[in-house]
Short mmCIF file of C-alpha atoms and ligand atoms in Angstrom, two decimals:
data_model
loop_
_atom_site.label_atom_id
_atom_site.label_comp_id
_atom_site.label_asym_id
_atom_site.label_seq_id
_atom_site.Cartn_x
_atom_site.Cartn_y
_atom_site.Cartn_z
CA MET A 153 0.00 0.00 0.00
CA SER A 154 1.41 3.40 -0.96
CA THR A 155 1.44 6.41 1.33
CA LEU A 156 0.12 8.61 -1.49
CA PHE A 157 -3.20 6.79 -1.43
CA THR A 158 -3.69 6.71 2.32
CA PRO A 159 -6.12 9.24 3.78
CA LEU A 160 -5.05 12.46 5.45
CA LYS A 161 -7.11 13.69 8.37
CA LEU A 162 -7.20 17.44 8.98
CA ARG A 163 -9.42 18.36 11.95
CA SER A 164 -12.45 16.01 11.49
CA LEU A 165 -12.20 15.90 7.73
CA GLU A 166 -10.78 12.76 6.18
CA ILE A 167 -9.30 13.50 2.77
CA PRO A 168 -9.27 10.17 0.94
CA ASN A 169 -5.74 10.44 -0.43
CA ARG A 170 -2.72 12.77 -0.75
CA ALA A 171 -2.72 13.32 -4.54
CA TRP A 172 -4.42 16.69 -4.82
CA MET A 173 -5.33 19.03 -7.64
CA ALA A 174 -3.60 22.44 -7.41
CA PRO A 175 -5.67 25.60 -7.99
CA MET A 176 -5.49 26.76 -11.61
CA CYS A 177 -7.14 29.85 -13.08
CA MET A 178 -9.00 29.14 -16.28
CA TYR A 179 -9.93 32.74 -17.24
CA SER A 180 -13.29 31.46 -18.45
CA ALA A 181 -16.03 33.02 -16.30
CA PRO A 182 -18.48 35.56 -17.75
CA ASP A 183 -17.07 39.08 -17.45
CA GLN A 184 -20.45 40.80 -17.52
CA GLY A 185 -24.14 40.28 -16.85
CA PRO A 186 -25.86 38.55 -13.94
CA HIS A 187 -23.45 35.58 -14.02
CA THR A 188 -20.28 37.68 -13.82
CA ALA A 189 -17.46 35.68 -12.16
CA ALA A 190 -19.75 32.66 -11.59
CA PRO A 191 -18.53 29.17 -12.51
CA THR A 192 -19.95 27.72 -15.71
CA ASP A 193 -20.35 24.23 -17.18
CA PHE A 194 -16.72 24.50 -18.27
CA HIS A 195 -15.57 24.85 -14.65
CA LEU A 196 -17.87 22.03 -13.59
CA THR A 197 -16.45 19.66 -16.20
CA HIS A 198 -12.90 20.79 -15.51
CA LEU A 199 -13.07 20.12 -11.76
CA ALA A 200 -15.43 17.13 -11.74
CA SER A 201 -13.25 15.28 -14.23
CA ARG A 202 -10.23 15.57 -11.90
CA ALA A 203 -12.43 14.30 -9.05
CA ALA A 204 -13.48 11.36 -11.24
CA GLY A 205 -9.80 10.98 -12.02
CA GLY A 206 -9.16 10.15 -8.38
CA ALA A 207 -7.68 13.33 -6.88
CA GLY A 208 -8.34 13.26 -3.12
CA LEU A 209 -8.87 17.02 -2.97
CA VAL A 210 -9.84 19.29 -5.83
CA MET A 211 -9.04 22.94 -5.34
CA ALA A 212 -10.95 25.39 -7.48
CA GLU A 213 -8.96 28.22 -9.01
CA ALA A 214 -8.20 31.52 -7.26
CA THR A 215 -11.62 32.95 -6.40
CA ALA A 216 -11.79 36.67 -5.85
CA VAL A 217 -13.45 37.89 -2.67
CA ARG A 218 -14.59 41.04 -4.49
CA PRO A 219 -14.61 42.34 -8.09
CA ASP A 220 -11.27 44.21 -8.06
CA GLY A 221 -9.55 41.12 -6.69
CA ARG A 222 -9.84 39.22 -9.97
CA ILE A 223 -6.63 38.68 -11.95
CA SER A 224 -8.63 39.14 -15.13
CA PRO A 225 -12.26 40.08 -15.87
CA TRP A 226 -12.81 36.33 -16.57
CA ASP A 227 -11.81 35.07 -13.12
CA LEU A 228 -14.12 33.39 -10.67
CA GLY A 229 -15.45 35.41 -7.75
CA LEU A 230 -17.61 34.77 -4.72
CA TRP A 231 -19.39 37.86 -3.48
CA ASN A 232 -23.05 37.33 -4.46
CA ASP A 233 -25.89 34.79 -4.36
CA THR A 234 -25.71 33.89 -8.07
CA GLN A 235 -22.04 32.93 -7.78
CA GLN A 236 -22.74 31.00 -4.59
CA ALA A 237 -25.49 28.94 -6.26
CA ALA A 238 -23.21 28.16 -9.21
CA PHE A 239 -20.42 27.05 -6.85
CA ALA A 240 -22.89 24.76 -5.05
CA ARG A 241 -23.36 22.77 -8.29
CA LEU A 242 -19.63 22.46 -8.59
CA THR A 243 -18.97 21.26 -5.03
CA ALA A 244 -21.78 18.68 -5.34
CA ALA A 245 -20.17 17.31 -8.50
CA VAL A 246 -16.76 17.00 -6.83
CA ARG A 247 -18.24 15.36 -3.73
CA ALA A 248 -20.25 12.90 -5.83
CA HIS A 249 -16.91 11.38 -6.87
CA GLY A 250 -15.74 11.05 -3.25
CA SER A 251 -13.29 13.95 -3.53
CA VAL A 252 -13.03 16.96 -1.23
CA PRO A 253 -13.88 20.36 -2.75
CA ALA A 254 -11.58 23.23 -1.70
CA VAL A 255 -11.90 26.93 -2.43
CA GLN A 256 -8.97 29.32 -2.80
CA LEU A 257 -9.96 32.78 -1.59
CA ALA A 258 -7.93 35.48 -3.26
CA HIS A 259 -7.28 39.09 -4.08
CA ALA A 260 -4.91 39.74 -6.97
CA GLY A 261 -3.74 43.14 -5.71
CA ARG A 262 -1.41 44.96 -8.09
CA LYS A 263 -1.44 42.04 -10.55
CA ALA A 264 -5.20 42.39 -11.14
CA ALA A 265 -7.09 43.68 -14.20
CA THR A 266 -5.00 41.86 -16.80
CA ASP A 267 -5.82 40.11 -20.03
CA LYS A 268 -6.02 36.35 -20.50
CA PRO A 269 -2.48 34.93 -20.42
CA TRP A 270 -2.82 33.32 -23.84
CA LEU A 271 -3.58 36.81 -25.20
CA GLY A 272 -0.46 38.25 -23.58
CA GLY A 273 -1.66 38.99 -20.03
CA ARG A 274 -1.04 42.75 -20.27
CA GLY A 275 -2.82 45.30 -18.06
CA LEU A 276 -6.28 46.26 -19.35
CA SER A 277 -7.37 49.90 -19.54
CA ALA A 278 -10.79 50.95 -18.24
CA ASP A 279 -12.10 50.90 -21.82
CA GLU A 280 -11.00 47.30 -22.17
CA GLY A 281 -12.67 46.23 -18.92
CA GLY A 282 -9.78 46.91 -16.53
CA TRP A 283 -9.99 48.73 -13.17
CA PRO A 284 -7.67 50.58 -10.75
CA THR A 285 -5.60 48.12 -8.73
CA VAL A 286 -4.57 48.13 -5.06
CA SER A 287 -1.48 46.95 -3.18
CA ALA A 288 0.53 47.29 0.02
CA SER A 289 2.38 50.26 -1.48
CA ALA A 290 1.86 52.34 -4.60
CA GLU A 291 4.61 50.64 -6.63
CA PRO A 292 3.67 48.67 -9.74
CA PHE A 293 4.57 45.15 -10.72
CA GLU A 294 6.84 45.32 -13.78
CA GLY A 295 4.81 46.23 -16.87
CA LEU A 296 1.53 46.93 -15.06
CA PRO A 297 -0.05 50.24 -13.91
CA ALA A 298 0.77 51.66 -10.48
CA PRO A 299 -1.65 50.50 -7.77
CA HIS A 300 -3.29 52.55 -5.02
CA GLU A 301 -1.88 51.97 -1.51
CA LEU A 302 -4.63 50.54 0.69
CA THR A 303 -5.70 52.76 3.60
CA GLN A 304 -6.48 51.42 7.06
CA ASP A 305 -10.25 51.63 6.36
CA GLU A 306 -9.81 49.77 3.09
CA ILE A 307 -7.79 47.07 4.85
CA THR A 308 -10.56 46.62 7.40
CA ARG A 309 -13.10 46.22 4.58
CA LEU A 310 -10.83 43.78 2.76
CA VAL A 311 -10.54 41.54 5.82
CA GLY A 312 -14.33 41.55 6.06
CA ASP A 313 -14.59 40.64 2.37
CA PHE A 314 -12.46 37.54 2.93
CA ALA A 315 -14.71 36.47 5.82
CA ALA A 316 -17.90 37.10 3.83
CA SER A 317 -16.59 35.11 0.91
CA ALA A 318 -15.57 32.26 3.21
CA GLU A 319 -19.11 32.17 4.63
CA ARG A 320 -20.49 31.91 1.13
CA ALA A 321 -17.98 29.17 0.25
CA LEU A 322 -19.13 27.15 3.25
CA ALA A 323 -22.78 27.63 2.28
CA ALA A 324 -21.87 26.50 -1.26
CA GLY A 325 -20.57 23.18 0.09
CA PHE A 326 -16.80 23.65 0.19
CA GLN A 327 -15.10 21.59 2.91
CA VAL A 328 -11.69 23.27 2.81
CA ALA A 329 -10.88 26.99 2.59
CA GLU A 330 -7.46 28.14 1.46
CA VAL A 331 -6.24 31.74 1.78
CA HIS A 332 -4.12 32.69 -1.23
CA GLY A 333 -1.06 34.42 0.17
CA ALA A 334 1.34 33.61 -2.70
CA HIS A 335 2.53 34.58 -6.19
CA GLY A 336 2.80 38.33 -5.80
CA TYR A 337 -0.91 38.89 -5.21
CA LEU A 338 -2.30 41.21 -2.56
CA ILE A 339 -1.45 39.35 0.67
CA ASN A 340 1.99 38.52 -0.72
CA THR A 341 2.67 42.21 -1.44
CA PHE A 342 2.19 42.92 2.25
CA LEU A 343 4.48 40.06 3.30
CA SER A 344 7.41 40.82 1.01
CA PRO A 345 9.82 43.71 1.56
CA VAL A 346 10.01 43.97 -2.25
CA ALA A 347 6.50 45.40 -2.43
CA ASN A 348 5.73 46.62 1.11
CA HIS A 349 7.19 50.04 1.97
CA ARG A 350 4.48 51.10 4.37
CA THR A 351 5.34 53.04 7.48
CA ASP A 352 2.18 52.11 9.43
CA ALA A 353 1.40 48.98 11.46
CA TYR A 354 1.09 46.89 8.27
CA GLY A 355 4.67 47.48 7.13
CA GLY A 356 8.21 47.61 8.48
CA ASP A 357 9.51 44.51 10.23
CA LEU A 358 8.33 40.98 9.63
CA GLN A 359 5.63 41.21 12.30
CA GLY A 360 4.19 44.31 10.63
CA ARG A 361 4.34 42.82 7.16
CA MET A 362 2.60 39.64 8.38
CA ARG A 363 -0.21 41.60 10.08
CA LEU A 364 -2.63 41.62 7.13
CA ALA A 365 -2.11 37.90 6.40
CA LEU A 366 -2.75 37.06 10.05
CA GLU A 367 -5.85 39.26 10.28
CA ILE A 368 -7.28 37.56 7.19
CA VAL A 369 -6.48 34.12 8.59
CA GLU A 370 -8.23 35.01 11.84
CA ALA A 371 -11.26 36.34 9.97
CA VAL A 372 -11.58 33.26 7.77
CA ARG A 373 -10.96 30.89 10.70
CA GLY A 374 -13.61 32.82 12.62
CA VAL A 375 -16.35 31.87 10.15
CA TRP A 376 -15.01 28.45 9.08
CA PRO A 377 -16.31 25.58 11.26
CA GLU A 378 -14.07 24.10 13.95
CA HIS A 379 -14.31 20.64 12.38
CA LEU A 380 -13.10 21.73 8.92
CA PRO A 381 -9.58 22.75 7.85
CA VAL A 382 -8.20 26.10 6.70
CA LEU A 383 -5.10 26.14 4.47
CA PHE A 384 -2.75 28.97 3.57
CA ARG A 385 -0.80 29.14 0.30
CA THR A 386 2.44 31.01 0.55
CA SER A 387 5.37 31.85 -1.67
CA ALA A 388 8.17 30.44 0.48
CA THR A 389 10.75 32.62 -1.25
CA ASP A 390 10.90 35.48 -3.75
CA TRP A 391 13.99 33.68 -5.18
CA LEU A 392 16.23 36.67 -4.48
CA SER A 393 18.24 35.49 -1.47
CA GLU A 394 19.00 32.19 -3.29
CA ASN A 395 20.84 34.18 -5.96
CA PRO A 396 24.08 35.64 -4.51
CA GLU A 397 24.34 38.12 -7.41
CA ASP A 398 20.92 39.65 -6.72
CA PRO A 399 21.24 42.56 -4.25
CA ARG A 400 17.47 42.91 -3.71
CA GLN A 401 16.01 42.13 -0.29
CA GLY A 402 13.23 39.59 -0.64
CA TRP A 403 11.04 37.27 1.37
CA ALA A 404 13.05 34.16 2.23
CA ALA A 405 12.58 30.63 3.53
CA GLU A 406 13.30 31.54 7.17
CA ASP A 407 10.50 34.14 7.00
CA THR A 408 8.19 31.38 5.80
CA VAL A 409 9.01 29.27 8.85
CA ARG A 410 8.05 32.24 11.08
CA LEU A 411 4.86 32.78 9.09
CA ALA A 412 4.01 29.08 9.33
CA LYS A 413 4.21 29.21 13.15
CA GLU A 414 2.05 32.35 13.27
CA VAL A 415 -0.69 31.02 10.98
CA ALA A 416 -0.65 27.68 12.80
CA ALA A 417 -1.24 29.52 16.08
CA ARG A 418 -4.31 31.08 14.46
CA GLY A 419 -5.85 27.81 13.33
CA VAL A 420 -4.34 27.12 9.92
CA ASP A 421 -4.08 23.35 9.47
CA LEU A 422 -1.72 23.02 6.51
CA LEU A 423 0.65 25.28 4.61
CA ASP A 424 0.50 24.94 0.83
CA VAL A 425 4.06 25.79 -0.11
CA SER A 426 4.66 27.46 -3.46
CA THR A 427 7.25 30.12 -4.42
CA GLY A 428 7.81 33.19 -6.57
CA GLY A 429 5.59 35.73 -8.28
CA MET A 430 6.86 38.86 -6.55
CA VAL A 431 9.40 40.02 -9.15
CA HIS A 432 9.21 39.36 -12.87
CA ASP A 433 12.90 38.47 -13.30
CA ALA A 434 13.66 36.07 -10.44
CA ARG A 435 15.90 33.14 -11.33
CA ILE A 436 13.81 30.06 -10.64
CA PRO A 437 15.25 26.53 -10.96
CA ALA A 438 12.44 24.84 -12.86
CA GLU A 439 13.32 21.22 -12.24
CA PRO A 440 11.07 18.45 -10.90
CA GLY A 441 10.18 18.98 -7.26
CA TYR A 442 12.05 22.31 -7.05
CA GLN A 443 9.70 23.66 -4.36
CA VAL A 444 9.61 20.51 -2.22
CA PRO A 445 12.59 21.51 0.00
CA PHE A 446 10.60 24.51 1.23
CA ALA A 447 7.61 22.34 2.20
CA GLU A 448 10.01 19.96 3.89
CA ARG A 449 11.66 22.72 5.90
CA VAL A 450 8.37 24.20 7.10
CA ARG A 451 7.11 20.79 8.15
CA ALA A 452 10.33 20.06 10.07
CA GLU A 453 10.87 23.48 11.66
CA ALA A 454 7.34 24.76 12.23
CA GLY A 455 5.69 21.38 12.85
CA LEU A 456 2.85 22.28 10.51
CA PRO A 457 1.57 19.83 7.88
CA THR A 458 2.43 20.93 4.35
CA ALA A 459 1.49 20.33 0.75
CA ALA A 460 4.27 20.33 -1.83
CA VAL A 461 3.65 21.59 -5.35
CA GLY A 462 5.64 22.33 -8.49
CA LEU A 463 6.66 19.95 -11.25
CA ILE A 464 5.45 16.84 -9.49
CA LEU A 465 5.05 14.65 -12.51
CA GLU A 466 5.44 10.97 -11.76
CA PRO A 467 3.78 8.62 -9.23
CA ALA A 468 7.09 7.43 -7.75
CA GLN A 469 8.14 11.06 -7.25
CA ALA A 470 4.90 11.96 -5.46
CA GLU A 471 5.13 8.81 -3.35
CA GLU A 472 8.69 9.62 -2.28
CA ILE A 473 7.61 13.10 -1.14
CA VAL A 474 4.84 11.90 1.14
CA ALA A 475 6.34 8.56 2.21
CA THR A 476 9.57 10.14 3.42
CA GLY A 477 7.70 12.88 5.30
CA ARG A 478 8.85 15.78 3.14
CA ALA A 479 5.21 16.86 2.84
CA ASP A 480 1.79 15.53 3.78
CA ALA A 481 0.26 15.89 0.33
CA ALA A 482 1.45 16.28 -3.26
CA MET A 483 -0.39 18.86 -5.34
CA LEU A 484 -0.39 18.53 -9.10
CA GLY A 485 -1.20 21.32 -11.51
CA ARG A 486 -0.16 20.97 -15.12
CA GLN A 487 0.22 17.20 -14.98
CA LEU A 488 -3.48 16.94 -14.12
CA LEU A 489 -4.28 19.20 -17.07
CA ARG A 490 -2.40 16.80 -19.32
CA GLU A 491 -3.69 13.71 -17.62
CA PRO A 492 -6.88 14.14 -15.55
CA TYR A 493 -6.85 10.44 -14.59
CA TRP A 494 -3.26 10.54 -13.33
CA PRO A 495 -4.24 9.27 -9.83
CA HIS A 496 -5.71 6.07 -11.32
CA ARG A 497 -2.47 5.47 -13.23
CA ALA A 498 -0.50 6.25 -10.08
CA ARG A 499 -2.45 3.66 -8.07
CA ALA A 500 -1.63 1.02 -10.63
CA GLU A 501 2.06 1.97 -10.77
CA LEU A 502 2.37 2.03 -6.99
CA GLY A 503 0.65 -1.34 -6.65
CA ASP A 504 -2.51 -0.08 -4.94
CA GLN A 505 -6.04 -1.33 -5.35
CA PRO A 506 -7.79 0.44 -8.24
CA ALA A 507 -10.44 2.98 -7.26
CA TRP A 508 -12.24 3.69 -10.49
CA PRO A 509 -15.71 5.22 -10.44
CA GLU A 510 -18.09 2.25 -10.14
CA GLN A 511 -19.42 2.97 -13.61
CA TYR A 512 -15.95 2.21 -15.03
CA GLY A 513 -14.37 -0.18 -12.56
CA TYR A 514 -16.13 -3.47 -13.42
CA ALA A 515 -15.57 -2.79 -17.12
CA VAL A 516 -11.91 -1.79 -17.13
CA ALA A 517 -11.06 -4.87 -15.04
CA ARG A 518 -12.18 -7.16 -17.91
CA ARG A 519 -10.47 -7.60 -21.18
CA LYS A 520 -13.38 -9.28 -22.96
CA LYS A 521 -16.44 -7.22 -23.86
CA ASP A 522 -19.10 -9.73 -22.67
C1 FMN B 206 -2.98 27.41 -15.83
C2 FMN B 206 -2.50 27.66 -14.44
C3 FMN B 206 -3.26 28.43 -13.58
C4 FMN B 206 -2.86 28.65 -12.25
N1 FMN B 206 -3.66 29.32 -11.38
C5 FMN B 206 -3.36 29.35 -10.07
C6 FMN B 206 -4.29 29.83 -9.12
O1 FMN B 206 -5.43 30.17 -9.43
N2 FMN B 206 -3.89 29.89 -7.82
C7 FMN B 206 -2.65 29.49 -7.43
O2 FMN B 206 -2.33 29.57 -6.25
N3 FMN B 206 -1.77 28.98 -8.30
C8 FMN B 206 -2.12 28.87 -9.60
N4 FMN B 206 -1.27 28.25 -10.47
C9 FMN B 206 -0.07 27.58 -9.95
C10 FMN B 206 -0.37 26.10 -9.66
O3 FMN B 206 -1.31 25.95 -8.61
C11 FMN B 206 0.91 25.33 -9.31
O4 FMN B 206 1.40 25.84 -8.09
C12 FMN B 206 1.99 25.45 -10.38
O5 FMN B 206 1.43 25.25 -11.67
C13 FMN B 206 3.12 24.46 -10.16
O6 FMN B 206 2.63 23.15 -10.19
P1 FMN B 206 2.74 22.21 -11.51
O7 FMN B 206 4.18 22.19 -11.90
O8 FMN B 206 2.23 20.87 -11.05
O9 FMN B 206 1.88 22.81 -12.58
C14 FMN B 206 -1.65 28.08 -11.80
C15 FMN B 206 -0.86 27.34 -12.70
C16 FMN B 206 -1.29 27.09 -13.98
C17 FMN B 206 -0.46 26.22 -14.88
#
């Protein structure tokens, strides 16, 4: 029996296995009309097929807690009843396959209001459907317009927006809530000294820069039931301190260990450990498992369960990560786009019992067509 296909219990929730689907924006929601930012049949098919494919947890893409938090006008959002009802269809479909539906609550900050990536991903003007962006400080991400620095009142509203969206996610049937604190989006701009030059209580030293993330965690935990888990996705490094030739001061792995302890103390149950996204020109070693050492370090030094993500491609690789205690779960992104039924292949390769949907299982076990 593999470790990859043993359950993982977080609070009272038993997640049937440790091969999880990473959140992936599809830029495919309506950008206007009553169904703006609501999931469609495309999203339903996209997520339900990975649940049928055997992923233990299926995380929906970054879901904006309010309109200006979308990366593009075609992102999902969760701030009204129509969106909530559409998400309820989606969570029911994922649960029908025995998988756990997870939401990723997000605000894109200074990287919002951009075009679809396959059309170039540039900043959109107001005429093209864009909007003014916000950030920790008024400095732009390379190539995008300058954001507005959030005021204290706006921060208070933002924290409330995360809580309101989490309440809606729960009502829509999600069992896991993840706060998106990675990839250069809004929470990440507060954490990283690259983007946070505030002089108030939300800037300065590490404690100040972590304040917004911790307030949002507390707000989401406050509305999320005791028996269900909350996750936090972080960029463990800006990839500046790893490069001795880069003089810029970035967020680094030791900061992530501190953050992990702080979010754990506020009821986060697992850290989803990604990297990057803060500067456009970081040198990132894109080799299989390149982010796993950060998940491993957090798990060892902060004692918090972790998920590893990033170029996890093969069953034996995923098994090694969880079996040797480098992380508690392996998240797959692009490999599950290529191969939605990867977990069924992985079970076979790792010598586990098959777990096909019952509609397929009796048939695929037979070679004859009688
Ligand atoms: C198409 C696409 C969309 C993505 N959207 C998100 C997202 O919504 N939220 C997020 O945290 N990461 C997002 N990511 C990053 C993935 O979750 C994952 O961390 C990354 O792709 C590395 O894993 P992989 O090598 O298995 O693809 C996205 C990646 C891809 C390829």
